[in-house]
CSV table of C-alpha atoms in Angstrom, one decimal:
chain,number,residue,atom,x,y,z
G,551,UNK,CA,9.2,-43.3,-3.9
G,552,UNK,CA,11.3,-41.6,-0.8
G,553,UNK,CA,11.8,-45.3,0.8
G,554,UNK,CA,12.9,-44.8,4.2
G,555,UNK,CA,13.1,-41.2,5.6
G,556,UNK,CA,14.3,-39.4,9.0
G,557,UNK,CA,14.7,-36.4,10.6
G,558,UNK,CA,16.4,-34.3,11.7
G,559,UNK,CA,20.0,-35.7,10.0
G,560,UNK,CA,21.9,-34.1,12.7
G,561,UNK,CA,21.4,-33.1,16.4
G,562,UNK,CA,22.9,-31.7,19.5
G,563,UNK,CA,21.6,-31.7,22.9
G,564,UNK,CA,22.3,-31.1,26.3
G,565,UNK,CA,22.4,-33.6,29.0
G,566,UNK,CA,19.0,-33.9,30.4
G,567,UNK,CA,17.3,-32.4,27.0
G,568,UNK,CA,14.4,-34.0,25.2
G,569,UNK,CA,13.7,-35.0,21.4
G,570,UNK,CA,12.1,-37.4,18.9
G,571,UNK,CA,13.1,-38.5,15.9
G,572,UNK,CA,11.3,-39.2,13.4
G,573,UNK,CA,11.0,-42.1,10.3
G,574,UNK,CA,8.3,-42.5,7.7
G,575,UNK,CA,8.3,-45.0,5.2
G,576,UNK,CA,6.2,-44.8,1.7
G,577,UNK,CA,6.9,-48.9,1.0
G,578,UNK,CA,3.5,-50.1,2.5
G,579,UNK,CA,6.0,-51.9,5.3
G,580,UNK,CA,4.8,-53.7,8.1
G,581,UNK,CA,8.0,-53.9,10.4
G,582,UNK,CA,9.6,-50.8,11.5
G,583,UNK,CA,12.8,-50.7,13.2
G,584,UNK,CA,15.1,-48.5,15.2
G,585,UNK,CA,18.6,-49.0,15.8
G,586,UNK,CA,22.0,-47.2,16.9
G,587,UNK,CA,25.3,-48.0,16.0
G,588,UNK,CA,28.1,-46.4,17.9
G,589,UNK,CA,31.5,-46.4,16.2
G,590,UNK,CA,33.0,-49.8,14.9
G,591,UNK,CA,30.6,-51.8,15.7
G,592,UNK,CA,27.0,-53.2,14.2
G,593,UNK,CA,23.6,-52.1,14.8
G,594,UNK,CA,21.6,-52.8,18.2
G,595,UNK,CA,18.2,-52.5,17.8
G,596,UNK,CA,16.0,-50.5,20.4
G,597,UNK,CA,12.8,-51.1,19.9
G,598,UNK,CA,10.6,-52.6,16.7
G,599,UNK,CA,7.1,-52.8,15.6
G,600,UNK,CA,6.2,-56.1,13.7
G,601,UNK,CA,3.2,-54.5,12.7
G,602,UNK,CA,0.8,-51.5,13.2
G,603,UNK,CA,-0.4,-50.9,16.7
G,604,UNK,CA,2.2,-53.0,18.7
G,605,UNK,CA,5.7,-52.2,20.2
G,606,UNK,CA,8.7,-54.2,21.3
G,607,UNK,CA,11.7,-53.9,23.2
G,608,UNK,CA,15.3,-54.3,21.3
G,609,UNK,CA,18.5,-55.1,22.7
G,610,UNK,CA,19.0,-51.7,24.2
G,611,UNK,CA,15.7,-50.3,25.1
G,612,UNK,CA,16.8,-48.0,28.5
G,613,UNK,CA,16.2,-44.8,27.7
G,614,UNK,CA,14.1,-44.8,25.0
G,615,UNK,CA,10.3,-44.6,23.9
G,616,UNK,CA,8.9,-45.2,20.6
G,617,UNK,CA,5.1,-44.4,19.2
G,618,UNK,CA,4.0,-46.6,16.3
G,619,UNK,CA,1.6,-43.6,14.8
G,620,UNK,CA,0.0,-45.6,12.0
G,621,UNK,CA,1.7,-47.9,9.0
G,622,UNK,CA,3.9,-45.2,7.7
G,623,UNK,CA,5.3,-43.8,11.0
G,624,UNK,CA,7.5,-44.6,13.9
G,625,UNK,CA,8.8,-42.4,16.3
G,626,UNK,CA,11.8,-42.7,18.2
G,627,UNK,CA,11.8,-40.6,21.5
G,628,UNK,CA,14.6,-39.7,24.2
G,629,UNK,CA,13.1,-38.6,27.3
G,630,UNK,CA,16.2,-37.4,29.3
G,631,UNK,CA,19.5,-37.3,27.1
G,632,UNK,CA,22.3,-38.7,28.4
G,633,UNK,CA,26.2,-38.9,26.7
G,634,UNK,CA,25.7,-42.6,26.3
G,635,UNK,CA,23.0,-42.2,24.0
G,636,UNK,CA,25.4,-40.0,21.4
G,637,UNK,CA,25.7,-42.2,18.7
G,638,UNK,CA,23.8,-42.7,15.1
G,639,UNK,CA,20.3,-43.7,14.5
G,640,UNK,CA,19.3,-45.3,12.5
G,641,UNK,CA,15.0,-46.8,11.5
G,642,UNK,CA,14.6,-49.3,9.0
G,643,UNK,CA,11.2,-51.3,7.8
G,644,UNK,CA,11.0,-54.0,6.3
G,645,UNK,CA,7.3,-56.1,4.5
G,646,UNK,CA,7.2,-58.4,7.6
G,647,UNK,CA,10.1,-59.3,10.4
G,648,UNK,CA,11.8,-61.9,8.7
G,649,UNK,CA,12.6,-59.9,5.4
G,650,UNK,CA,14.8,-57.5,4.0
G,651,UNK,CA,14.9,-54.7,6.1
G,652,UNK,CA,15.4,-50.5,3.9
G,653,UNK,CA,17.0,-48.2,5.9
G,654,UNK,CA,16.9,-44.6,6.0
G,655,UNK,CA,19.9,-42.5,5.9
G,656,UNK,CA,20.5,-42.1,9.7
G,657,UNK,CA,20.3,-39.0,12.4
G,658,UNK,CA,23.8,-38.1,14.2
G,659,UNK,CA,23.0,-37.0,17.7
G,660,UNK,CA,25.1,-35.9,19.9
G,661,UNK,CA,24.6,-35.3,24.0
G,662,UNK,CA,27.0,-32.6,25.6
B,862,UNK,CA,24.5,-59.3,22.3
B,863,UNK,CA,25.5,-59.8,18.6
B,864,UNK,CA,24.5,-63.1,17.0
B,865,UNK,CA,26.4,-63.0,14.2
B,866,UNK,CA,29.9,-62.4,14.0
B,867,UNK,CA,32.3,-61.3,10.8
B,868,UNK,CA,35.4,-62.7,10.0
B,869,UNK,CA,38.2,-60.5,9.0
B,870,UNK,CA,37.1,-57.4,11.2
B,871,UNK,CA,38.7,-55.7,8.3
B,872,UNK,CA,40.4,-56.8,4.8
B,873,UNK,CA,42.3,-54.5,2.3
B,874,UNK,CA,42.5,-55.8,-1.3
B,875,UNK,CA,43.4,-55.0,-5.0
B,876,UNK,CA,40.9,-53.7,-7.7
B,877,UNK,CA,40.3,-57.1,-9.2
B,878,UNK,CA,40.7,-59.4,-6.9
B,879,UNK,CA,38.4,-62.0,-5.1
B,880,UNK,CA,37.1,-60.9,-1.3
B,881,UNK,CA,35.8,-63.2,1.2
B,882,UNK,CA,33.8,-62.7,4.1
B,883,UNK,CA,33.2,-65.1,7.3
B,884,UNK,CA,29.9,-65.0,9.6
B,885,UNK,CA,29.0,-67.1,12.1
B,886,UNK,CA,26.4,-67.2,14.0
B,887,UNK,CA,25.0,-69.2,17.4
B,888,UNK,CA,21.1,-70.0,17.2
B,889,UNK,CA,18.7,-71.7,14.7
B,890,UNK,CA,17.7,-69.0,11.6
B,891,UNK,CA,14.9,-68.8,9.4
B,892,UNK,CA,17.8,-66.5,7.1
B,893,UNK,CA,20.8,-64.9,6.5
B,894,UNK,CA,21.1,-61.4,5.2
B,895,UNK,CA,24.0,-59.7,4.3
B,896,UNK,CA,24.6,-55.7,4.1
B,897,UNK,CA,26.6,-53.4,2.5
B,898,UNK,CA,26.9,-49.6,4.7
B,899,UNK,CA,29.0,-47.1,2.9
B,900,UNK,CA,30.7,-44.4,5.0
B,901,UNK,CA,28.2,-42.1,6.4
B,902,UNK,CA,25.5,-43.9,4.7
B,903,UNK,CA,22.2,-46.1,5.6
B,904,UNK,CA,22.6,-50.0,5.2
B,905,UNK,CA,21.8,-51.8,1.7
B,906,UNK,CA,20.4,-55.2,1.2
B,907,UNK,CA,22.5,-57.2,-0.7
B,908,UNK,CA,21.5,-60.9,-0.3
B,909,UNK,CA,19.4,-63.0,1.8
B,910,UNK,CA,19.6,-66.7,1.7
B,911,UNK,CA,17.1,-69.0,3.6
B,912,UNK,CA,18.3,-71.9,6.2
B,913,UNK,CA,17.2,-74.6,3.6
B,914,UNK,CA,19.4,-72.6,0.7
B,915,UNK,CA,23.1,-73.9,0.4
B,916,UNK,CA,24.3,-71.2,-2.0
B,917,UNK,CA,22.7,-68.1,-3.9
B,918,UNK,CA,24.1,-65.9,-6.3
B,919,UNK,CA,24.0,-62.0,-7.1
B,920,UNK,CA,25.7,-60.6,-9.7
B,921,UNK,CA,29.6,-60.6,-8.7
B,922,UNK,CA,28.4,-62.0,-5.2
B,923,UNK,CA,28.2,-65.8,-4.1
B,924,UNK,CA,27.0,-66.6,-0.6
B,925,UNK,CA,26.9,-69.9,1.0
B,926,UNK,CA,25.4,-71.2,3.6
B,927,UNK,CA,26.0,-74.1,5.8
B,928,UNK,CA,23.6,-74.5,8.7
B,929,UNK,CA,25.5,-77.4,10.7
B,930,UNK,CA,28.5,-75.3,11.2
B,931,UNK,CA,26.2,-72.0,11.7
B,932,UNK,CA,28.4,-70.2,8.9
B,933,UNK,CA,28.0,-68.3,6.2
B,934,UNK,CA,30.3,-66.7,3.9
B,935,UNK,CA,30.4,-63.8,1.2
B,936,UNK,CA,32.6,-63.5,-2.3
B,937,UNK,CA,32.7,-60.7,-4.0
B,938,UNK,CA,34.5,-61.7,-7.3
B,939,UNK,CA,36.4,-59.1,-9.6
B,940,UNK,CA,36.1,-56.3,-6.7
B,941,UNK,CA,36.3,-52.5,-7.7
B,942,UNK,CA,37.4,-49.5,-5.7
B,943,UNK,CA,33.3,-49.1,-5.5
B,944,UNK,CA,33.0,-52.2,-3.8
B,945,UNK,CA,35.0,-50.2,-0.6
B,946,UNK,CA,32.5,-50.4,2.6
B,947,UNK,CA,31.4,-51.9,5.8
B,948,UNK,CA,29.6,-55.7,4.9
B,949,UNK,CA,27.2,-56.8,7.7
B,950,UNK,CA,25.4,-60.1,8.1
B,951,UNK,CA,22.5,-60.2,10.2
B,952,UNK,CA,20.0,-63.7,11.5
B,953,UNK,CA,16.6,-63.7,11.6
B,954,UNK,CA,15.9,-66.3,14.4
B,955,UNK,CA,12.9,-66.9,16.5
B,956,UNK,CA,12.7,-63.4,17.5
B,957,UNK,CA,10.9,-61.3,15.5
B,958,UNK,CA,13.9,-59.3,14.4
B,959,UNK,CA,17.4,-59.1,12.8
B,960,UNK,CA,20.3,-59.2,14.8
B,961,UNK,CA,23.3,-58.0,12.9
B,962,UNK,CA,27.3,-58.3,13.6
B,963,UNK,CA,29.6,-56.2,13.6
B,964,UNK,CA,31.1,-56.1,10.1
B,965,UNK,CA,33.8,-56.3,8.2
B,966,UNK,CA,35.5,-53.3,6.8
B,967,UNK,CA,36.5,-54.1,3.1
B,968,UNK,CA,39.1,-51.5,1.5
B,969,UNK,CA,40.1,-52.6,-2.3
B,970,UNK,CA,42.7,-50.5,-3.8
B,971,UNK,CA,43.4,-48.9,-6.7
């Protein structure tokens, strides 16, 4: 099993510039998470999907889309880059939302 | 905002000896997790102990719980150079999600 994966593992863009990144998991998971942590600090999530076919907003949503596909993918997208979203990203799932949550190695982006 | 908060921020050690971390936290929980995040790396379940749980073990780790002073702590006995990362404890409250702190940097020395 693969677990948690994500790409791309790095990424720069431009101010303005568009992208999605992307998270699969091979666990059978119900919850699927994304989160960035910027340096020294802990994770804020962005958005979540308890389950397949809905969608919440995190603690730091602005900025951001996401696109639960089906169980085994959620997609993370930035719509307009800005330098306040340079950080690392990281998705996670987890069998439902009060468990253990498996996260995948993370994406460094960075916004010039 | 962060529900949980760690206690040092950071905590440098020697091979072999005993480290304890502090969380606390400010709502109701279902759970406490803790996480272990090397450098560069993805975070990795370590624990979870549930609100009606006073103390659960792991290997070299003890975690305790008390839920009337919202607190939580984490020993790592016997700790090894390995044992060098960022530990994170994170609720699961009413929300249907985790909310983690913002660690504590553990360094044990050789």
């Amino acid at each position: 099993n693969a677990g948690v994966t994500q790409t791309p593992k790095f990424q720069v863009l431009k101010t303005g510039q568009s992208m999605t990144l992307q998270c699969a998991q091979d666990m059978n998971h119900n919850s699927m998470y994304w989160y960035r942590q910027d340096p020294g600090m802990g994770l804020r999530l962005i958005y979540y999907s308890a389950s397949e076919g809905t969608t919440d907003k995190g603690e730091v949503p602005n900025g951001y889309n996401v696109s639960r596909l089906n169980k085994r993918e959620f997609s993370l997208r930035l719509e307009s880059a800005a330098p306040s979203q340079t950080s690392v990203y990281f998705c996670a799932s987890s069998p439902g939302y009060y468990d253990e949550q498996f996260f995948g190695p993370g994406t460094r982006l960075t916004v010039l | 905002s962060q529900q949980g908060e760690e206690d040092p921020q950071a905590l440098s050690i020697q091979e072999g000896e005993n480290a304890t971390m502090n969380c606390s936290y400010k709502t109701s929980i279902n759970n406490l997790q803790w996480y272990r995040q090397n450098s560069g790396r993805g975070l990795v379940h370590l624990i979870l102990i549930r609100s009606n749980e006073r103390e659960k073990h792991s290997g070299r780790l003890r975690v305790t719980l008390d839920t009337s002073k919202k607190s939580s702590s984490l020993l790592i006995t016997a700790s090894r150079a390995a044992d060098t990362a960022s530990y994170f404890c994170a609720t699961a409250g009413s929300a249907r999600q985790l909310t983690f702190g913002s660690g504590t940097q553990l360094t044990v020395l050789p």
